[in-house]
Short mmCIF file of C-alpha atoms in Angstrom, two decimals:
data_model
loop_
_atom_site.label_atom_id
_atom_site.label_comp_id
_atom_site.label_asym_id
_atom_site.label_seq_id
_atom_site.Cartn_x
_atom_site.Cartn_y
_atom_site.Cartn_z
CA MET A 1 145.64 102.99 133.88
CA LYS A 2 146.93 102.10 137.48
CA LYS A 3 146.84 97.80 136.16
CA ARG A 4 148.49 99.04 133.40
CA TYR A 5 151.54 100.92 134.94
CA SER A 6 151.59 97.36 137.23
CA GLY A 7 151.95 95.32 134.64
CA ILE A 8 154.66 97.39 132.68
CA PHE A 9 156.63 98.25 136.19
CA LYS A 10 156.35 93.94 136.93
CA VAL A 11 158.35 93.84 133.30
CA LEU A 12 160.42 96.27 134.27
CA LEU A 13 161.29 94.97 137.92
CA VAL A 14 161.94 91.42 135.93
CA VAL A 15 164.10 92.46 133.39
CA SER A 16 166.16 94.36 136.06
CA LEU A 17 166.43 91.64 138.26
CA VAL A 18 167.91 89.48 135.20
CA ILE A 19 170.22 92.27 134.29
CA LEU A 20 171.48 92.83 138.36
CA ALA A 21 171.52 88.65 138.01
CA GLY A 22 174.06 89.26 135.59
CA CYS A 23 176.15 91.97 137.03
CA GLY A 24 176.62 90.17 140.16
CA GLY A 25 177.60 86.73 139.86
CA ASP A 26 182.38 87.20 140.84
CA ASP A 27 181.51 89.14 144.05
CA ALA A 28 181.23 86.06 146.26
CA VAL A 29 184.54 85.18 145.92
CA THR A 30 185.85 85.21 148.93
CA SER A 31 189.83 85.76 150.37
CA GLY A 32 191.56 82.96 152.42
CA ASP A 33 194.04 85.66 153.81
CA GLN A 34 191.57 87.48 154.95
CA VAL A 35 189.92 84.89 156.69
CA MET A 36 193.28 83.99 158.04
CA ASP A 37 193.20 87.63 158.49
CA ASP A 38 190.89 87.72 160.49
CA ALA A 39 191.57 84.92 163.08
CA VAL A 40 192.76 85.04 166.94
CA GLU A 41 192.39 81.73 167.35
CA THR A 42 195.64 79.74 168.86
CA GLY A 43 197.46 76.47 167.64
CA THR A 44 200.22 74.22 168.02
CA LEU A 45 203.69 75.28 166.69
CA ALA A 46 206.52 72.51 166.88
CA ILE A 47 210.63 73.44 166.28
CA THR A 48 212.63 70.68 164.45
CA ALA A 49 215.83 69.99 163.37
CA ASN A 50 217.27 67.72 160.63
CA GLY A 51 220.26 66.71 159.16
CA GLU A 52 218.90 64.90 156.05
CA GLU A 53 219.64 62.01 155.00
CA PHE A 54 223.32 63.09 155.21
CA SER A 55 223.67 62.76 158.83
CA ARG A 56 221.29 59.14 158.68
CA GLU A 57 222.24 57.08 156.22
CA GLY A 58 225.57 58.65 155.36
CA PHE A 59 227.18 59.49 152.16
CA LEU A 60 230.32 59.32 149.51
CA SER A 61 232.70 62.59 150.55
CA LYS A 62 233.75 64.81 147.76
CA ASP A 63 237.68 62.82 147.28
CA GLY A 64 236.11 59.30 147.79
CA TRP A 65 235.68 59.03 151.76
CA GLU A 66 232.56 56.78 152.86
CA LEU A 67 231.27 58.12 155.56
CA THR A 68 228.65 57.07 157.87
CA PHE A 69 227.53 58.31 161.17
CA ASP A 70 226.86 57.32 164.75
CA GLN A 71 226.78 60.54 166.35
CA ILE A 72 226.06 64.21 165.34
CA TYR A 73 225.16 66.12 168.29
CA ALA A 74 224.19 69.65 168.00
CA THR A 75 222.52 71.90 170.43
CA MET A 76 220.45 74.82 169.55
CA GLY A 77 219.57 78.25 171.48
CA ASN A 78 217.73 81.24 171.28
CA ILE A 79 215.55 79.51 169.32
CA VAL A 80 212.94 81.93 168.17
CA ALA A 81 210.06 81.94 165.14
CA TYR A 82 208.63 85.15 163.85
CA GLN A 83 205.64 86.00 161.20
CA SER A 84 207.57 88.96 159.39
CA ASP A 85 205.92 91.79 157.96
CA PRO A 86 207.04 92.10 155.09
CA PRO A 87 208.41 88.76 154.55
CA TYR A 88 212.17 87.88 155.99
CA ASP A 89 214.48 88.40 153.50
CA THR A 90 218.23 87.37 154.07
CA ASP A 91 219.69 89.93 151.64
CA GLN A 92 217.20 92.26 154.80
CA GLY A 93 220.59 91.81 156.99
CA TRP A 94 219.63 91.36 160.63
CA ASP A 95 217.03 93.73 161.25
CA ILE A 96 213.91 91.69 161.29
CA GLY A 97 209.79 93.05 160.96
CA TYR A 98 207.14 91.07 162.37
CA LYS A 99 203.48 90.49 163.15
CA THR A 100 203.82 88.01 166.10
CA MET A 101 207.28 86.56 167.59
CA VAL A 102 207.14 83.19 169.96
CA GLU A 103 210.35 82.58 171.15
CA LEU A 104 211.45 78.44 172.73
CA ALA A 105 212.96 79.00 175.71
CA GLY A 106 216.57 76.58 177.09
CA SER A 107 218.73 75.08 174.92
CA TYR A 108 218.98 71.82 173.07
CA THR A 109 220.79 69.05 172.18
CA VAL A 110 220.00 66.05 169.80
CA ASN A 111 221.72 63.68 168.20
CA LEU A 112 221.38 64.12 164.43
CA ALA A 113 221.88 61.27 162.58
CA ASP A 114 219.55 58.94 164.96
CA PRO A 115 217.81 57.24 162.03
CA GLN A 116 214.78 57.09 163.66
CA SER A 117 214.28 60.97 163.14
CA ASN A 118 213.66 62.66 160.52
CA PRO A 119 213.62 65.57 161.50
CA VAL A 120 214.22 65.55 164.89
CA PHE A 121 211.96 67.05 167.80
CA LEU A 122 212.89 69.52 170.04
CA ASP A 123 209.84 70.86 171.43
CA GLN A 124 206.56 72.83 171.03
CA LEU A 125 205.13 76.06 171.76
CA HIS A 126 201.10 75.74 172.68
CA ASP A 127 198.20 78.41 172.47
CA VAL A 128 201.33 80.86 170.00
CA GLN A 129 198.74 82.88 167.25
CA THR A 130 198.01 81.75 164.09
CA GLY A 131 199.14 82.82 161.20
CA HIS A 132 202.67 82.03 159.15
CA TYR A 133 205.46 81.77 160.37
CA ASN A 134 207.62 82.31 158.01
CA ALA A 135 211.04 83.03 159.70
CA LEU A 136 213.24 81.47 161.99
CA SER A 137 216.17 82.35 164.34
CA TRP A 138 218.47 80.00 166.25
CA ASP A 139 222.10 79.88 167.72
CA MET A 140 223.93 76.84 167.58
CA LEU A 141 225.60 76.77 171.44
CA ARG A 142 228.00 74.94 173.31
CA ALA A 143 226.33 71.99 175.07
CA ALA A 144 226.44 72.95 178.78
CA GLU A 145 226.78 68.84 179.65
CA GLY A 146 226.25 65.95 177.86
CA PRO A 147 228.38 63.72 175.95
CA SER A 148 228.85 66.67 173.61
CA ALA A 149 229.91 69.44 176.64
CA GLY A 150 232.18 72.11 174.87
CA TYR A 151 231.27 71.54 171.59
CA CYS A 152 228.31 73.24 169.41
CA LEU A 153 228.16 70.54 166.83
CA LEU A 154 229.86 66.83 167.24
CA LEU A 155 230.42 64.43 164.33
CA VAL A 156 231.16 60.64 165.69
CA GLY A 157 231.92 58.12 163.23
CA GLN A 158 233.18 56.46 161.53
CA ALA A 159 235.26 57.01 157.11
CA GLU A 160 236.28 54.57 154.56
CA LYS A 161 237.98 54.39 151.51
CA GLU A 162 239.82 51.54 149.74
CA GLY A 163 240.06 49.48 152.87
CA VAL A 164 241.08 52.19 155.68
CA VAL A 165 239.19 52.47 158.00
CA ILE A 166 239.38 55.89 160.88
CA ASP A 167 237.10 56.42 163.38
CA PHE A 168 236.63 60.11 163.62
CA SER A 169 235.57 62.21 166.67
CA LEU A 170 235.58 66.16 165.32
CA GLY A 171 233.85 68.59 167.17
CA ILE A 172 233.25 72.41 166.66
CA GLU A 173 233.24 75.06 169.19
CA GLN A 174 232.50 77.55 167.08
CA GLU A 175 228.97 79.25 168.00
CA VAL A 176 227.37 80.92 165.38
CA ALA A 177 223.63 82.60 165.07
CA TYR A 178 221.48 82.15 162.05
CA MET A 179 218.69 83.33 160.92
CA GLY A 180 216.55 82.38 157.55
CA GLY A 181 212.91 83.19 156.14
CA ASP A 182 210.28 81.22 154.22
CA TYR A 183 211.07 77.08 154.79
CA ILE A 184 212.14 75.51 151.15
CA GLY A 185 210.97 72.76 150.93
CA ASP A 186 208.63 69.86 149.20
CA GLU A 187 205.60 71.80 151.37
CA ARG A 188 205.34 75.11 153.03
CA LYS A 189 205.87 75.52 156.74
CA GLY A 190 205.35 76.96 159.62
CA ILE A 191 201.11 77.43 158.34
CA LEU A 192 199.64 77.45 161.53
CA LEU A 193 195.66 77.45 162.06
CA PRO A 194 193.32 78.21 164.75
CA GLY A 195 193.18 74.78 166.55
CA GLY A 196 196.51 73.00 164.27
CA THR A 197 199.76 72.85 164.90
CA ALA A 198 202.37 73.42 162.65
CA ASP A 199 206.31 72.90 162.79
CA LEU A 200 209.49 74.72 161.66
CA GLU A 201 212.51 72.86 160.95
CA MET A 202 216.76 74.24 160.91
CA THR A 203 218.49 71.80 158.54
CA PHE A 204 221.99 71.02 158.78
CA HIS A 205 223.83 70.06 155.18
CA PHE A 206 226.36 68.36 156.22
CA ASP A 207 226.81 67.85 152.62
CA HIS A 208 228.27 71.56 152.53
CA LEU A 209 230.99 70.51 154.68
CA PHE A 210 232.48 67.02 153.04
CA GLY A 211 231.16 67.40 149.40
CA VAL A 212 229.32 64.92 147.32
CA GLY A 213 231.01 61.91 145.47
CA GLU A 214 227.74 61.78 142.99
CA GLU A 215 228.34 65.60 142.42
CA ASP A 216 231.13 66.48 139.64
CA ALA A 217 234.13 68.21 141.15
CA THR A 218 233.28 70.40 139.63
CA ASP A 219 229.83 71.57 141.22
CA PRO A 220 230.14 74.07 143.43
CA LEU A 221 229.27 72.77 146.54
CA ASN A 222 232.09 70.55 146.05
CA LEU A 223 234.04 74.13 145.37
CA GLU A 224 232.64 75.18 148.59
CA ALA A 225 232.80 71.87 150.80
CA LEU A 226 236.42 70.68 152.90
CA GLY A 227 236.37 67.67 151.77
CA PHE A 228 237.50 64.28 154.25
CA GLU A 229 241.03 63.84 152.87
CA PRO A 230 243.05 67.02 154.62
CA LEU A 231 241.38 65.30 158.45
CA ALA A 232 242.19 61.71 157.35
CA VAL A 233 245.35 63.27 157.22
CA LEU A 234 245.57 64.20 160.80
CA ALA A 235 244.73 60.41 161.90
CA VAL A 236 246.77 58.87 163.81
CA ASP A 237 246.50 54.17 163.31
CA GLY A 238 243.23 54.88 162.43
CA VAL A 239 242.05 57.31 165.05
CA LEU A 240 241.26 60.98 164.34
CA GLU A 241 239.83 63.53 167.62
CA THR A 242 239.70 66.72 166.65
CA ASP A 243 238.15 69.47 167.42
CA LEU A 244 238.40 73.64 166.17
CA THR A 245 241.16 74.71 168.44
CA ALA A 246 243.42 71.45 166.92
CA LEU A 247 242.36 72.06 163.39
CA GLN A 248 243.57 75.54 164.02
CA THR A 249 247.11 74.53 164.08
CA ALA A 250 246.93 70.57 162.29
CA LEU A 251 245.43 72.55 159.28
CA ASN A 252 247.12 74.59 156.62
CA ASP A 253 245.83 78.20 155.98
CA ASP A 254 243.07 77.36 153.81
CA ASP A 255 241.77 74.47 155.51
CA TYR A 256 241.44 76.30 158.30
CA ALA A 257 239.45 78.94 156.77
CA LEU A 258 237.33 77.38 154.41
CA LEU A 259 236.56 75.23 157.34
CA ILE A 260 235.25 77.96 159.65
CA SER A 261 233.56 79.37 156.37
CA ILE A 262 231.29 76.19 156.39
CA MET A 263 230.02 77.06 159.85
CA THR A 264 228.06 79.78 157.93
CA HIS A 265 226.54 78.46 155.49
CA LEU A 266 225.88 75.07 156.94
CA ALA A 267 222.93 75.78 158.60
CA HIS A 268 219.39 76.36 156.66
CA VAL A 269 215.86 76.11 156.90
CA GLY A 270 214.94 73.96 154.35
CA GLU A 271 216.89 74.23 151.19
CA GLY A 272 216.90 78.17 151.57
CA HIS A 273 219.67 79.44 152.89
CA CYS A 274 220.81 81.83 155.73
CA LEU A 275 222.00 84.46 157.19
CA ALA A 276 224.57 83.55 159.87
CA GLN A 277 227.54 84.90 162.07
CA PHE A 278 229.73 84.31 164.75
CA ILE A 279 228.73 84.75 168.22
CA GLN A 280 232.15 85.95 170.06
CA MET B 1 139.98 100.03 120.51
CA GLN B 2 141.60 100.26 124.05
CA SER B 3 141.48 95.96 125.06
CA LYS B 4 143.79 95.96 121.78
CA PHE B 5 146.22 97.95 122.45
CA ARG B 6 146.03 96.67 126.13
CA SER B 7 147.31 93.96 124.27
CA LEU B 8 149.85 95.21 121.82
CA SER B 9 151.01 97.20 124.30
CA SER B 10 151.12 93.82 126.56
CA THR B 11 152.93 91.84 123.83
CA CYS B 12 155.68 94.56 123.07
CA LEU B 13 156.74 95.27 126.79
CA VAL B 14 157.01 91.21 126.70
CA GLY B 15 158.98 91.60 123.59
CA PHE B 16 160.95 93.76 125.06
CA ALA B 17 161.63 91.45 127.75
CA VAL B 18 162.46 88.23 126.13
CA ALA B 19 165.53 91.23 123.06
CA VAL B 20 166.70 92.46 126.42
CA CYS B 21 167.12 89.07 128.25
CA LEU B 22 168.61 88.04 125.19
CA ILE B 23 171.36 91.13 124.45
CA ILE B 24 172.53 90.52 128.27
CA LEU B 25 172.61 86.89 128.14
CA PRO B 26 176.28 85.09 127.76
CA ALA B 27 177.16 84.46 123.83
CA ASP B 28 178.04 81.60 124.24
CA VAL B 29 174.05 80.47 125.28
CA ALA B 30 172.71 82.76 122.71
CA LEU B 31 175.20 80.91 119.94
CA ALA B 32 176.27 77.78 121.18
CA HIS B 33 177.64 76.54 117.44
CA GLY B 34 178.98 80.09 116.45
CA ALA B 35 182.96 80.87 117.17
CA GLU B 36 183.86 83.74 119.36
CA LEU B 37 187.66 84.36 119.68
CA GLN B 38 188.58 86.79 122.66
CA TYR B 39 191.77 88.84 123.68
CA ILE B 40 193.45 89.43 126.66
CA GLU B 41 196.47 91.03 127.18
CA ARG B 42 198.19 90.29 129.84
CA SER B 43 202.01 90.91 131.76
CA ALA B 44 203.45 87.52 132.24
CA ILE B 45 205.60 87.59 135.84
CA GLU B 46 209.71 85.73 133.82
CA ILE B 47 211.52 83.81 136.74
CA THR B 48 215.38 83.61 136.68
CA ALA B 49 217.25 81.43 138.47
CA ARG B 50 221.19 81.03 138.75
CA TYR B 51 222.98 79.74 141.52
CA ASP B 52 225.28 81.62 143.51
CA SER B 53 228.05 80.69 140.53
CA GLY B 54 225.70 81.95 137.89
CA VAL B 55 224.94 79.00 136.38
CA PRO B 56 221.29 78.88 135.44
CA MET B 57 219.34 76.08 137.59
CA ALA B 58 218.08 74.01 135.04
CA ASN B 59 215.48 72.44 135.01
CA ALA B 60 214.47 73.68 138.97
CA GLN B 61 211.31 72.22 140.21
CA VAL B 62 208.57 75.87 140.51
CA ALA B 63 206.20 76.49 142.92
CA VAL B 64 203.46 79.40 142.44
CA PHE B 65 201.11 80.52 145.56
CA ALA B 66 199.32 83.01 144.87
CA PRO B 67 198.62 85.44 147.32
CA GLY B 68 196.41 83.57 150.74
CA SER B 69 196.92 80.12 149.99
CA PRO B 70 200.29 79.56 150.67
CA ALA B 71 200.05 75.53 151.52
CA GLU B 72 199.06 74.51 147.79
CA PRO B 73 200.90 75.87 145.61
CA TRP B 74 198.34 77.96 142.08
CA LEU B 75 200.70 76.41 139.73
CA THR B 76 203.34 74.18 139.54
CA GLY B 77 206.25 73.54 136.74
CA THR B 78 209.75 73.95 136.23
CA CYS B 79 212.97 76.19 134.83
CA ASP B 80 213.87 76.00 130.72
CA SER B 81 217.98 75.07 130.41
CA GLU B 82 218.77 78.71 130.59
CA GLY B 83 216.90 78.56 134.96
CA GLN B 84 214.02 80.76 133.73
CA PHE B 85 210.30 80.20 133.66
CA PHE B 86 207.56 82.60 132.58
CA PHE B 87 203.81 82.81 134.09
CA THR B 88 201.17 85.11 134.25
CA PRO B 89 199.51 85.98 137.67
CA ASP B 90 195.99 85.91 137.98
CA PRO B 91 194.80 89.43 138.02
CA GLU B 92 192.22 89.53 139.98
CA ILE B 93 194.06 87.99 142.92
CA PRO B 94 196.45 90.87 143.98
CA GLY B 95 198.58 91.18 146.41
CA LEU B 96 201.96 88.96 147.21
CA TRP B 97 202.50 85.90 145.16
CA GLU B 98 205.37 83.77 145.96
CA VAL B 99 207.36 81.61 143.58
CA GLN B 100 209.41 79.46 145.23
CA VAL B 101 212.40 77.68 142.94
CA ARG B 102 214.51 74.25 143.99
CA LEU B 103 217.27 72.29 142.45
CA ALA B 104 219.75 68.95 144.01
CA GLY B 105 219.58 70.36 147.19
CA HIS B 106 218.98 74.98 146.74
CA GLY B 107 216.80 76.90 146.68
CA ASP B 108 214.81 80.11 147.12
CA LEU B 109 211.80 82.37 147.13
CA ILE B 110 210.70 85.16 145.40
CA ARG B 111 207.61 87.70 146.48
CA ILE B 112 206.05 89.08 143.77
CA GLU B 113 203.46 92.98 144.60
CA VAL B 114 200.83 91.99 142.14
CA ALA B 115 198.60 95.03 141.96
CA GLU B 116 194.91 95.69 141.32
CA ASN B 117 194.05 96.08 137.82
CA THR B 118 197.20 95.08 135.54
CA ILE B 119 195.04 93.27 133.69
CA GLY B 120 195.78 94.87 129.97
CA ALA B 121 193.67 95.40 126.87
CA THR B 122 191.01 92.90 125.97
CA GLY B 123 188.78 91.94 123.03
CA THR B 124 186.32 89.83 121.42
CA THR B 125 184.62 89.50 118.41
CA GLY B 126 181.36 89.55 120.84
CA PHE B 127 179.80 92.47 123.11
CA THR B 128 181.56 93.13 126.26
CA SER B 129 179.76 93.82 129.25
CA LEU B 130 179.63 97.90 128.72
CA GLN B 131 178.57 97.13 125.43
CA LYS B 132 175.65 94.70 126.27
CA LEU B 133 175.09 96.73 129.08
CA LEU B 134 174.54 99.93 127.25
CA MET B 135 171.98 98.18 124.72
CA ALA B 136 170.18 96.94 127.71
CA LEU B 137 169.68 100.22 129.28
CA SER B 138 169.16 101.54 125.85
CA VAL B 139 166.02 99.09 125.60
CA ILE B 140 164.78 99.37 129.13
CA TRP B 141 164.58 103.69 128.44
CA GLY B 142 162.49 102.42 125.00
CA LEU B 143 160.08 100.57 126.70
CA ILE B 144 159.44 103.37 129.21
CA GLY B 145 159.40 104.97 126.81
CA THR B 146 157.26 102.89 124.51
CA ALA B 147 154.75 102.27 127.67
CA LEU B 148 154.34 106.06 128.26
CA TYR B 149 153.15 106.66 124.58
CA PHE B 150 150.35 103.83 124.50
CA SER B 151 148.89 105.11 128.41
CA ARG B 152 148.86 108.79 126.60
CA ARG B 153 147.33 107.93 123.45
CA GLN B 154 144.24 106.36 125.79
CA ARG B 155 143.41 109.39 127.59
#
């Protein structure tokens, strides 16, 4: 009797095992998010700046001026990277919630026109907590010293149109604070894994300032760009050395207002727009 | 006589076990040459991408990132001429899905919370998993009853 029951239960056991095996297949999936959340290791976070090909190779402005740049000095400070939570969106304004934030001390002046730098390396933070750094804020500040002293942004180059060549130097004194969310581009940035290196990029779109000749005149980008013609008419003997203070009286009110407004959408995170406000 | 019953009992038990295994095996294994239609009703996500001016981002590049995998796109594609893009997130990956849309130096990223169990109604021409489980339990219960019946008769 015992033997028979033993046989019965063996058969039942086989059936039960088959059932259990059939039911358990999908439970072995693990979540990459969980792995990331549990990580407590550190890595290196690099901060870079990029003026894109426009600054390194030059481009045709919306009004037909061929622009090339010798230097585009930009000075940045108060650089802070966040693991924002919830993920930061510029629609939410300047309030940002975050799990982790790291700050790069000091200010940095870089040449965005340097053809060898794509992008320009500013500095890196070692031993920072791993995770996804999905927001970045910084100030564009006046340089205290160096070739661009007194300016946040100094563009030096040549403009050429129909045989007319203008050597120009355009200084921007207005300091601006920027805050952007996730980097938008060919690749995701700011994803720092244990022992690894990730980077975040401040991206400057100079086509927003001068427009792009290859695009239609009615393209929103060109409609909101100053172009170079309003500056070209101010050149004397093929030379234009000016800055925002001088342009406030030299430009008409509309062009000056446009130039000022462009400063608020000059900086991006890749192709993602940033929130901006002038620093008084 | 007893040994005949024992033999019959064992045969029945093995037969039932095989039947149960066949029932709970996937239909495509049991009927490799047969046809089976299924449907799953799922909620699709519609993305509409426009410039600030309201102009559609026609043919913009789209990359969809599943929760927990921010570095590798789960899906890539392009918007249509109206700047629209449709996709159906995997209901087995609940959480914050990210969709990045880019065109000619402009881009943005939107996040979409996908809750668990957003999968809708399902259907199939075969048996559902629940039906198979119920059948298996019924057979097991019959198996036990048969075993008890034979063991009682031998006393």
